[in-house]
Each structure stands twice: as structure tokens, then as C-alpha cells.
Short mmCIF file of C-alpha atoms and ligand atoms in Angstrom, two decimals:
data_model
loop_
_atom_site.label_atom_id
_atom_site.label_comp_id
_atom_site.label_asym_id
_atom_site.label_seq_id
_atom_site.Cartn_x
_atom_site.Cartn_y
_atom_site.Cartn_z
CA MET A 4 90.75 122.56 64.15
CA PRO A 5 92.14 119.72 61.99
CA LYS A 6 89.35 117.55 60.63
CA LEU A 7 89.13 113.96 61.82
CA THR A 8 87.72 111.32 59.49
CA LEU A 9 85.36 108.53 60.47
CA GLN A 10 88.30 106.14 59.97
CA ASP A 11 90.36 108.11 62.51
CA LEU A 12 87.55 107.83 65.02
CA GLN A 13 87.13 104.12 64.30
CA ARG A 14 90.82 103.56 65.07
CA LEU A 15 90.63 105.17 68.51
CA PRO A 16 90.04 102.78 71.43
CA LYS A 17 86.59 103.46 72.89
CA THR A 18 83.88 102.45 75.37
CA ASP A 19 80.14 102.07 74.96
CA LEU A 20 78.57 102.23 78.40
CA HIS A 21 75.00 102.73 77.25
CA VAL A 22 73.81 100.35 74.56
CA HIS A 23 70.59 98.34 74.54
CA LEU A 24 70.81 94.80 73.23
CA ASP A 25 67.25 94.87 71.91
CA GLY A 26 67.90 98.10 69.98
CA SER A 27 71.21 97.02 68.48
CA LEU A 28 70.53 94.11 66.14
CA ARG A 29 71.51 93.71 62.49
CA ILE A 30 68.42 94.04 60.30
CA PRO A 31 69.24 90.85 58.28
CA THR A 32 69.47 88.97 61.59
CA ILE A 33 65.92 90.04 62.51
CA LEU A 34 64.70 88.65 59.18
CA ASP A 35 66.65 85.45 59.67
CA LEU A 36 65.42 84.90 63.22
CA ALA A 37 61.81 85.61 62.18
CA GLU A 38 62.02 83.01 59.44
CA GLN A 39 63.52 80.39 61.76
CA GLN A 40 60.97 81.07 64.48
CA LYS A 41 57.96 81.56 62.16
CA VAL A 42 57.40 85.03 63.60
CA LYS A 43 55.43 87.46 61.45
CA LEU A 44 57.17 90.82 60.92
CA PRO A 45 55.60 94.01 59.52
CA ALA A 46 57.87 93.65 56.42
CA ASP A 47 60.06 90.96 54.94
CA THR A 48 63.07 92.63 53.29
CA VAL A 49 65.87 94.72 54.77
CA ASP A 50 64.70 97.90 53.05
CA SER A 51 61.03 97.48 53.82
CA LEU A 52 61.72 96.55 57.46
CA ARG A 53 64.06 99.50 57.99
CA PRO A 54 61.35 102.11 58.71
CA PHE A 55 59.94 99.89 61.47
CA VAL A 56 63.24 99.45 63.31
CA GLU A 57 65.16 102.68 62.59
CA VAL A 58 63.50 105.88 63.70
CA GLY A 59 65.26 108.75 61.88
CA GLU A 60 65.18 112.47 62.66
CA ASP A 61 61.44 112.93 62.24
CA CYS A 62 60.68 110.80 65.31
CA LYS A 63 58.62 112.94 67.68
CA SER A 64 59.14 111.54 71.15
CA LEU A 65 60.67 108.85 73.33
CA VAL A 66 57.38 106.96 73.32
CA GLU A 67 57.38 106.86 69.51
CA TYR A 68 61.07 105.84 69.54
CA LEU A 69 60.30 102.90 71.83
CA ARG A 70 57.82 101.38 69.33
CA ALA A 71 60.71 99.90 67.33
CA PHE A 72 61.35 97.53 70.23
CA ASP A 73 58.06 95.67 69.67
CA VAL A 74 59.57 94.35 66.45
CA THR A 75 62.96 93.39 67.83
CA LEU A 76 61.53 91.76 70.95
CA SER A 77 59.26 89.56 68.81
CA VAL A 78 62.34 87.62 67.62
CA MET A 79 64.31 87.72 70.89
CA GLN A 80 62.37 85.14 72.88
CA THR A 81 64.62 82.10 72.44
CA TYR A 82 67.92 81.17 74.03
CA GLU A 83 69.68 80.96 70.66
CA SER A 84 68.44 84.35 69.49
CA LEU A 85 69.85 85.96 72.64
CA VAL A 86 73.23 84.25 72.22
CA ARG A 87 73.37 85.35 68.60
CA THR A 88 72.29 88.96 69.03
CA ALA A 89 74.65 89.45 71.99
CA PHE A 90 77.54 87.96 70.01
CA GLU A 91 76.81 90.08 66.94
CA LEU A 92 76.53 93.27 68.96
CA ALA A 93 79.93 92.67 70.57
CA GLU A 94 81.39 91.73 67.18
CA ASP A 95 80.12 94.93 65.55
CA ALA A 96 81.42 97.01 68.45
CA ALA A 97 84.82 95.30 68.43
CA LYS A 98 85.16 96.01 64.71
CA GLU A 99 85.08 99.75 65.42
CA ASN A 100 87.58 99.30 68.26
CA VAL A 101 85.19 99.47 71.18
CA ARG A 102 87.35 97.87 73.89
CA TYR A 103 84.88 97.94 76.72
CA MET A 104 81.11 97.70 76.41
CA GLU A 105 78.29 97.43 78.93
CA VAL A 106 75.23 95.91 77.27
CA ARG A 107 71.83 96.50 78.83
CA TYR A 108 68.42 94.91 78.41
CA SER A 109 65.42 93.88 80.49
CA PRO A 110 65.08 90.10 80.94
CA ILE A 111 61.38 90.46 81.77
CA LEU A 112 60.74 91.42 78.12
CA HIS A 113 62.13 88.12 76.84
CA GLN A 114 59.76 85.70 78.57
CA GLN A 115 57.01 85.50 75.93
CA LYS A 116 57.94 81.91 75.09
CA GLY A 117 58.60 80.79 78.63
CA LEU A 118 62.37 81.22 79.04
CA THR A 119 63.39 81.57 82.69
CA LEU A 120 65.00 84.81 83.82
CA HIS A 121 68.19 82.87 84.59
CA ALA A 122 68.35 81.42 81.08
CA ILE A 123 67.80 84.87 79.60
CA VAL A 124 70.83 86.22 81.43
CA GLN A 125 72.90 83.11 80.78
CA ALA A 126 72.25 83.30 77.02
CA VAL A 127 73.44 86.89 76.72
CA LEU A 128 76.54 86.17 78.81
CA GLU A 129 77.28 83.20 76.57
CA GLY A 130 77.05 85.31 73.40
CA LEU A 131 79.28 88.00 74.85
CA ALA A 132 81.83 85.46 76.09
CA LEU A 133 82.04 83.99 72.58
CA ALA A 134 82.84 87.43 71.17
CA GLU A 135 85.41 88.09 73.90
CA LYS A 136 87.24 84.95 72.80
CA GLN A 137 87.50 86.18 69.22
CA TYR A 138 87.96 89.92 69.60
CA PRO A 139 89.86 92.30 71.87
CA ILE A 140 86.73 93.52 73.64
CA LYS A 141 85.70 93.27 77.27
CA THR A 142 82.03 93.35 78.19
CA GLY A 143 79.64 93.56 81.11
CA VAL A 144 75.87 93.36 81.38
CA ILE A 145 73.45 95.82 82.97
CA LEU A 146 69.92 94.57 83.72
CA CYS A 147 67.09 97.08 83.34
CA GLY A 148 63.95 97.46 85.39
CA MET A 149 61.23 99.13 83.31
CA ARG A 150 59.54 102.31 84.53
CA HIS A 151 56.05 101.32 83.32
CA ILE A 152 56.19 97.77 84.70
CA SER A 153 55.39 97.09 88.35
CA PRO A 154 57.94 97.76 91.09
CA ASP A 155 57.60 94.10 92.14
CA ILE A 156 59.06 93.05 88.82
CA SER A 157 61.90 95.56 89.28
CA LEU A 158 62.61 93.92 92.61
CA ARG A 159 62.78 90.49 90.93
CA LEU A 160 65.18 91.92 88.37
CA ALA A 161 67.22 93.43 91.19
CA ASP A 162 67.44 89.96 92.77
CA LEU A 163 68.51 88.58 89.40
CA THR A 164 71.25 91.22 89.26
CA VAL A 165 72.42 90.12 92.71
CA ALA A 166 72.38 86.46 91.62
CA PHE A 167 74.68 87.26 88.69
CA LYS A 168 77.01 89.60 90.59
CA ASN A 169 80.63 88.77 89.71
CA LYS A 170 79.34 86.47 86.96
CA GLY A 171 79.09 89.04 84.20
CA VAL A 172 76.32 91.35 85.39
CA VAL A 173 77.83 94.62 86.52
CA GLY A 174 74.90 96.90 87.17
CA PHE A 175 71.21 97.71 87.33
CA ASP A 176 69.25 100.36 85.37
CA LEU A 177 65.75 101.76 84.96
CA ALA A 178 64.58 102.27 81.37
CA GLY A 179 61.38 102.93 79.40
CA ALA A 180 58.94 105.84 79.15
CA GLU A 181 60.00 108.47 81.69
CA GLU A 182 57.08 110.89 81.83
CA ASN A 183 54.36 109.72 84.28
CA PHE A 184 56.55 106.86 85.52
CA PRO A 185 58.76 108.25 88.31
CA ALA A 186 61.82 106.34 89.47
CA LYS A 187 60.86 106.58 93.13
CA ARG A 188 58.25 103.82 92.61
CA HIS A 189 61.20 101.48 92.05
CA LYS A 190 63.35 102.57 94.96
CA ASP A 191 63.11 99.21 96.75
CA ALA A 192 64.74 97.55 93.76
CA PHE A 193 67.59 100.05 93.85
CA GLY A 194 67.88 99.57 97.61
CA ARG A 195 68.32 95.84 97.05
CA VAL A 196 71.03 96.39 94.46
CA LEU A 197 72.88 99.03 96.47
CA GLN A 198 72.85 97.00 99.65
CA ASN A 199 74.55 94.25 97.73
CA ASN A 200 77.30 96.67 96.71
CA ILE A 201 76.32 96.69 93.05
CA ASN A 202 76.48 99.70 90.75
CA CYS A 203 73.44 101.35 89.30
CA THR A 204 72.61 103.84 86.59
CA LEU A 205 69.20 105.23 85.65
CA HIS A 206 67.81 106.73 82.47
CA ALA A 207 66.81 110.19 83.67
CA GLY A 208 66.46 113.72 82.33
CA GLU A 209 65.71 112.43 78.82
CA ALA A 210 61.93 112.78 78.52
CA TYR A 211 61.39 114.54 81.86
CA GLY A 212 63.01 117.40 83.71
CA PRO A 213 65.80 117.61 86.29
CA GLU A 214 63.43 116.40 89.06
CA SER A 215 63.81 112.98 87.48
CA ILE A 216 67.61 113.17 87.74
CA HIS A 217 67.26 114.34 91.33
CA GLN A 218 65.17 111.24 92.16
CA ALA A 219 67.58 108.96 90.37
CA ILE A 220 70.50 110.23 92.42
CA HIS A 221 68.98 110.94 95.80
CA LEU A 222 66.21 108.31 96.04
CA CYS A 223 67.67 105.52 93.94
CA GLY A 224 71.40 106.04 94.50
CA ALA A 225 72.45 106.32 90.83
CA HIS A 226 76.21 106.08 90.29
CA ARG A 227 75.78 107.24 86.69
CA ILE A 228 72.95 108.89 84.76
CA GLY A 229 71.65 107.72 81.38
CA HIS A 230 71.32 110.78 79.11
CA GLY A 231 70.79 113.50 81.75
CA VAL A 232 70.41 116.16 79.05
CA ARG A 233 67.91 118.14 81.11
CA LEU A 234 70.42 118.61 83.90
CA ILE A 235 71.06 121.87 82.09
CA GLU A 236 67.83 123.22 83.63
CA ASP A 237 69.05 122.98 87.24
CA GLY A 238 72.39 124.60 87.98
CA ASP A 239 72.43 123.52 91.61
CA LEU A 240 71.94 119.84 90.75
CA LEU A 241 74.45 120.22 87.93
CA ASN A 242 77.07 121.41 90.41
CA TYR A 243 76.31 118.42 92.65
CA VAL A 244 76.69 115.99 89.73
CA ASN A 245 79.95 117.70 88.81
CA ASP A 246 81.32 117.75 92.37
CA HIS A 247 80.52 114.07 92.86
CA ARG A 248 81.94 113.17 89.45
CA ILE A 249 78.70 111.37 88.53
CA PRO A 250 79.19 110.34 84.90
CA LEU A 251 76.61 111.23 82.27
CA GLU A 252 76.02 108.61 79.58
CA CYS A 253 75.40 110.95 76.64
CA CYS A 254 73.83 109.54 73.47
CA PRO A 255 73.73 112.55 71.13
CA SER A 256 71.92 111.17 68.05
CA SER A 257 69.34 109.30 70.12
CA ASN A 258 68.63 112.52 72.02
CA VAL A 259 67.82 114.37 68.81
CA GLN A 260 65.51 111.53 67.71
CA THR A 261 63.57 111.33 70.98
CA LYS A 262 63.45 115.16 71.08
CA ALA A 263 65.29 115.32 74.39
CA VAL A 264 67.06 118.08 72.43
CA LYS A 265 65.62 119.93 69.43
CA LYS A 266 68.73 119.75 67.26
CA MET A 267 72.31 118.62 67.60
CA ALA A 268 73.65 122.17 67.90
CA ASP A 269 71.61 122.49 71.12
CA HIS A 270 73.04 119.36 72.73
CA PRO A 271 74.33 120.25 76.21
CA ILE A 272 77.28 117.80 76.09
CA ARG A 273 79.44 120.74 74.94
CA LEU A 274 78.50 122.86 77.95
CA PHE A 275 78.71 119.89 80.33
CA TYR A 276 82.22 119.16 79.09
CA ASP A 277 83.29 122.79 79.33
CA LEU A 278 82.04 122.89 82.92
CA GLY A 279 84.15 119.87 83.76
CA LEU A 280 81.43 117.26 84.09
CA ARG A 281 82.33 113.64 83.49
CA VAL A 282 80.71 113.03 80.11
CA THR A 283 80.81 109.84 78.08
CA VAL A 284 79.70 109.18 74.48
CA ASN A 285 77.48 106.20 73.72
CA THR A 286 75.17 104.79 71.06
CA ASP A 287 72.00 103.96 73.05
CA ASN A 288 70.72 101.79 70.19
CA ARG A 289 73.02 101.00 67.28
CA MET A 290 70.19 99.89 65.00
CA VAL A 291 67.22 101.99 66.12
CA THR A 292 69.35 105.16 66.06
CA ASN A 293 71.40 103.86 63.10
CA THR A 294 74.73 104.73 64.64
CA THR A 295 78.07 103.55 66.04
CA VAL A 296 80.32 104.97 68.76
CA SER A 297 82.66 106.32 66.06
CA ARG A 298 79.73 108.02 64.37
CA GLU A 299 78.67 109.65 67.67
CA PHE A 300 82.20 111.03 68.08
CA GLN A 301 82.07 112.28 64.49
CA VAL A 302 78.82 114.10 65.29
CA ILE A 303 80.26 115.88 68.34
CA HIS A 304 83.45 116.62 66.39
CA GLU A 305 81.65 118.13 63.40
CA GLU A 306 78.63 119.70 65.04
CA LEU A 307 79.82 120.60 68.54
CA GLY A 308 83.44 121.40 67.84
CA PHE A 309 85.14 118.70 69.92
CA GLY A 310 88.79 118.53 68.80
CA LEU A 311 91.09 115.51 69.00
CA GLU A 312 92.49 116.28 72.45
CA GLU A 313 88.98 116.82 73.81
CA ILE A 314 87.79 113.58 72.23
CA LYS A 315 90.69 111.74 73.84
CA GLU A 316 89.70 113.18 77.18
CA VAL A 317 86.07 112.09 76.71
CA ILE A 318 87.31 108.61 75.80
CA ILE A 319 89.32 108.47 79.01
CA MET A 320 86.27 109.58 80.99
CA GLY A 321 84.42 106.65 79.39
CA PHE A 322 86.98 104.17 80.69
CA LYS A 323 87.00 105.90 84.08
CA SER A 324 83.22 105.56 84.32
CA ALA A 325 83.16 101.80 83.66
CA PHE A 326 81.45 99.56 86.20
CA LEU A 327 84.68 97.58 86.59
CA PRO A 328 86.61 96.71 89.74
CA TYR A 329 89.19 99.42 90.37
CA ALA A 330 92.30 97.33 89.73
CA LEU A 331 91.01 96.12 86.36
CA LYS A 332 89.92 99.60 85.43
CA ARG A 333 93.32 101.04 86.23
CA ALA A 334 95.07 98.46 84.09
CA LEU A 335 92.72 99.01 81.15
CA LEU A 336 93.02 102.76 81.52
CA ALA A 337 96.82 102.62 81.52
CA GLU A 338 96.77 100.62 78.29
CA VAL A 339 94.36 103.02 76.62
CA VAL A 340 96.16 106.18 77.76
CA HIS A 341 99.34 104.78 76.24
CA GLU A 342 97.59 104.15 72.92
CA LEU A 343 95.94 107.55 72.90
CA LYS A 344 99.27 109.27 73.42
CA ALA A 345 100.70 107.49 70.40
CA PHE A 346 97.63 108.08 68.23
CA LYS A 347 98.08 110.13 65.07
CA PRO A 348 95.16 110.99 62.82
CA GLY A 349 95.42 110.15 59.12
CA SER A 350 94.23 107.04 57.37
CA LEU A 351 96.35 103.89 57.44
CA GLU A 352 96.73 104.24 53.67
CA SER A 353 98.32 107.68 53.85
CA LYS A 354 100.60 106.45 56.64
CA LYS A 355 101.82 103.57 54.51
CA GLU A 356 102.74 106.01 51.75
CA HIS A 357 105.07 107.81 54.12
CA LEU A 358 106.91 104.67 55.17
O1 NOS B 5 66.68 105.91 75.22
C1 NOS B 5 65.95 105.14 75.86
N1 NOS B 5 65.25 105.63 76.92
C2 NOS B 5 64.45 104.86 77.70
N2 NOS B 5 64.27 103.56 77.46
C3 NOS B 5 64.91 103.01 76.40
C4 NOS B 5 65.77 103.75 75.57
N3 NOS B 5 66.24 102.93 74.62
C5 NOS B 5 65.70 101.72 74.85
N4 NOS B 5 64.89 101.76 75.92
C6 NOS B 5 64.06 100.68 76.51
O2 NOS B 5 64.91 99.81 77.23
C7 NOS B 5 64.41 98.49 77.08
C8 NOS B 5 65.47 97.50 77.50
O3 NOS B 5 66.59 97.52 76.69
C9 NOS B 5 63.99 98.46 75.63
O4 NOS B 5 63.08 97.40 75.38
C10 NOS B 5 63.34 99.83 75.46
O5 NOS B 5 61.98 99.77 75.83
ZN1 ZN B 6 68.95 104.01 76.75
#
């Protein structure tokens, strides 16, 4: 199998369908925002702050992984900070040729200084729109209910999703600690979203077994599944997910860090792909996991043996899985398929030499 470089993977057009705004900041921006807002951080230089906001391989669980968000959320309570972090995330993604990105976050976590839920959504949409003007990237927003927060709040967030339908918000999610916090508690929120003809995805099968994926699909109506690694434990449900073409938002490095899988070689994305499931590759949290979409493709290339043609197919499945209206999706897909056909690995430098 010819070896692809990180530069090759950066040049490919890509999606990121599963990326949390509050886990995907630039570390210098956290320091800057903290200084402006007089917020006290656990450390005050990039290097000393890093261990608090990047988890690394020795992280033991999802719950430990989620601690990094206390730091990021402390500086994401103002309108301006939300505009800026959304803009920077889209800018960073665009620079590695992510063409379509769905950014998720939970507005309820950004109200510590009294912002309204509407303003919290507006700010992120404003930041993303600014980036769309400057870069060839298209974006959408997914609002997250949180498993450990009350179902009433999820319902309010579902209403917020409805209010911003066709205005930039494209879906609803359920995030946070999975074990002991079943999705079925939040089924009214999903009912509200579904009855308004809005897409939903749920984090499931990451820190709990396939029962959690079963609930997400059959009780909450999930159109996609976040992670879903533990689908491997239930062949019957796996066949259902495959037959219904329910996309899995795989985030390989994050899954090793939260111990959803023990090591990369064990990641089921290889088996899922071989069985024909619709798999997509995503970052989850660019900063907390210290990754990019290109880097995630490099990992599955080097450690799970995905070759160029397979990577192209996974990229296409990413575009196919987008929460976009069908006509727009078809147009974007046609453009990308054309580019993928013409794509040749090899750095731009070596190409120039051959001219
Ligand atoms: O991999 C994950 N699994 C579950 N929840 C997560 C993950 N990454 C981030 N969050 C949670 O989602 C919230 C909204 O963005 C974050 O604040 C974090 O608590
Ligand atoms: Zn996630």
C-alpha cells in the first residue's frame, strides 16, 4: 500500500461532522480571553496550560476527558468569545481543507454570565458566517442536550433548535457522561425535534454498551450515531444500523483517550467499514484530543490499513451523511467526487519538479 503523507491528507477535501466548539479552541486564545475577561486559569502559559486542556493517551475514562471542558467553558461566557472561537475553529478546519463542518455545543453551558440562549446561538452563527466569507468552507450547527442535566433543559434546547431551523442550526445531539445517564430520559426533547422535521444524532456506545445505541435509535430517533464503537458487541443491531445506512461518526483518537477502545489497533472502524457500514471520520475535539481531520485519516491509514481508495470512499460517506438539504448535498458531493477522482498523492513540491 503506497504511503500517504500528512500533506496528502490535508489536500483532500473533507468533512468534520462531529466536532465540539468548546473542545476545539486554540490554547493561546484561551489565555487571551482569560486575560481580557479577568478569568483565573489553572496556568498562565501555553505549555503550562496544555496538560489541563489536552488529555493525552493516559486519560482513563470519558469522565476524566470531560474535565478539560471546565477550563474552556470558563472563558466562553461572552458573546465576543463565542464569535471568536467559532471563527477560529472554522478557520483552522478550512486550512486543512475541511469543506463541510457541523459544529456542536450546548448553549446551556454558556450562561454563567447571563447571556440569553438566543444570543449564544447567534454569536456562534456569526463567527461561522465570518469564516465562510473568507474561506471555502460550509458550516452548520448542532445543539447538544446534556445527559446529566435535566430533561426539561433538553426540551428548552430542543425548542431553541426549532427556533433556529433553517437559520444555521441543522441538528440536535445528546452529549456528556453516558454511564448512568440514559438517553431515554430525554426522549421528549428528541420528539420535539423530530416532529419539527429536524435531524438528530446522539453520542452513544462510547462509554456504555450497545443498549445505549439501541435507545438512541429506537427511543430517540437518531439519524446518526456519535462514536458507536460498542456497536461491535451486538451483531443484530449492527445489521440494523447497516441496513438503514445510519452513519457512525467515528473519532478514533478520542476513542483511545476515553478508553472506548483500549488501543488504536482495536478500533472497530476497520471492521465496520469492511462490513459496509456508513462510517465517517471526525475529530471530536481538536484541542482536547490534539488532532485534526487529516491527522485522524493518517491514524486510520497507518494503524488500520486504510488505503487511498478506501479513504476516498470514507470521505464520500462523510459528505453523504451531512445534515444538509438533499439538493445542496448532491451538488457538494458532485464537486467533491470530481476532485477526488483527479487527486494524486505526492507533495505539491514534488509535483512542481515534474512540470
Ligand atoms: O466525546 C464526548 N462524549 C460525550 N460528551 C462530550 C464529548 N466531547 C465533548 N463532550 C461534551 O459535550 C459538551 C458540549 O460540547 C462539552 O461541554 C462536553 O461536556
Ligand atoms: Zn463528541
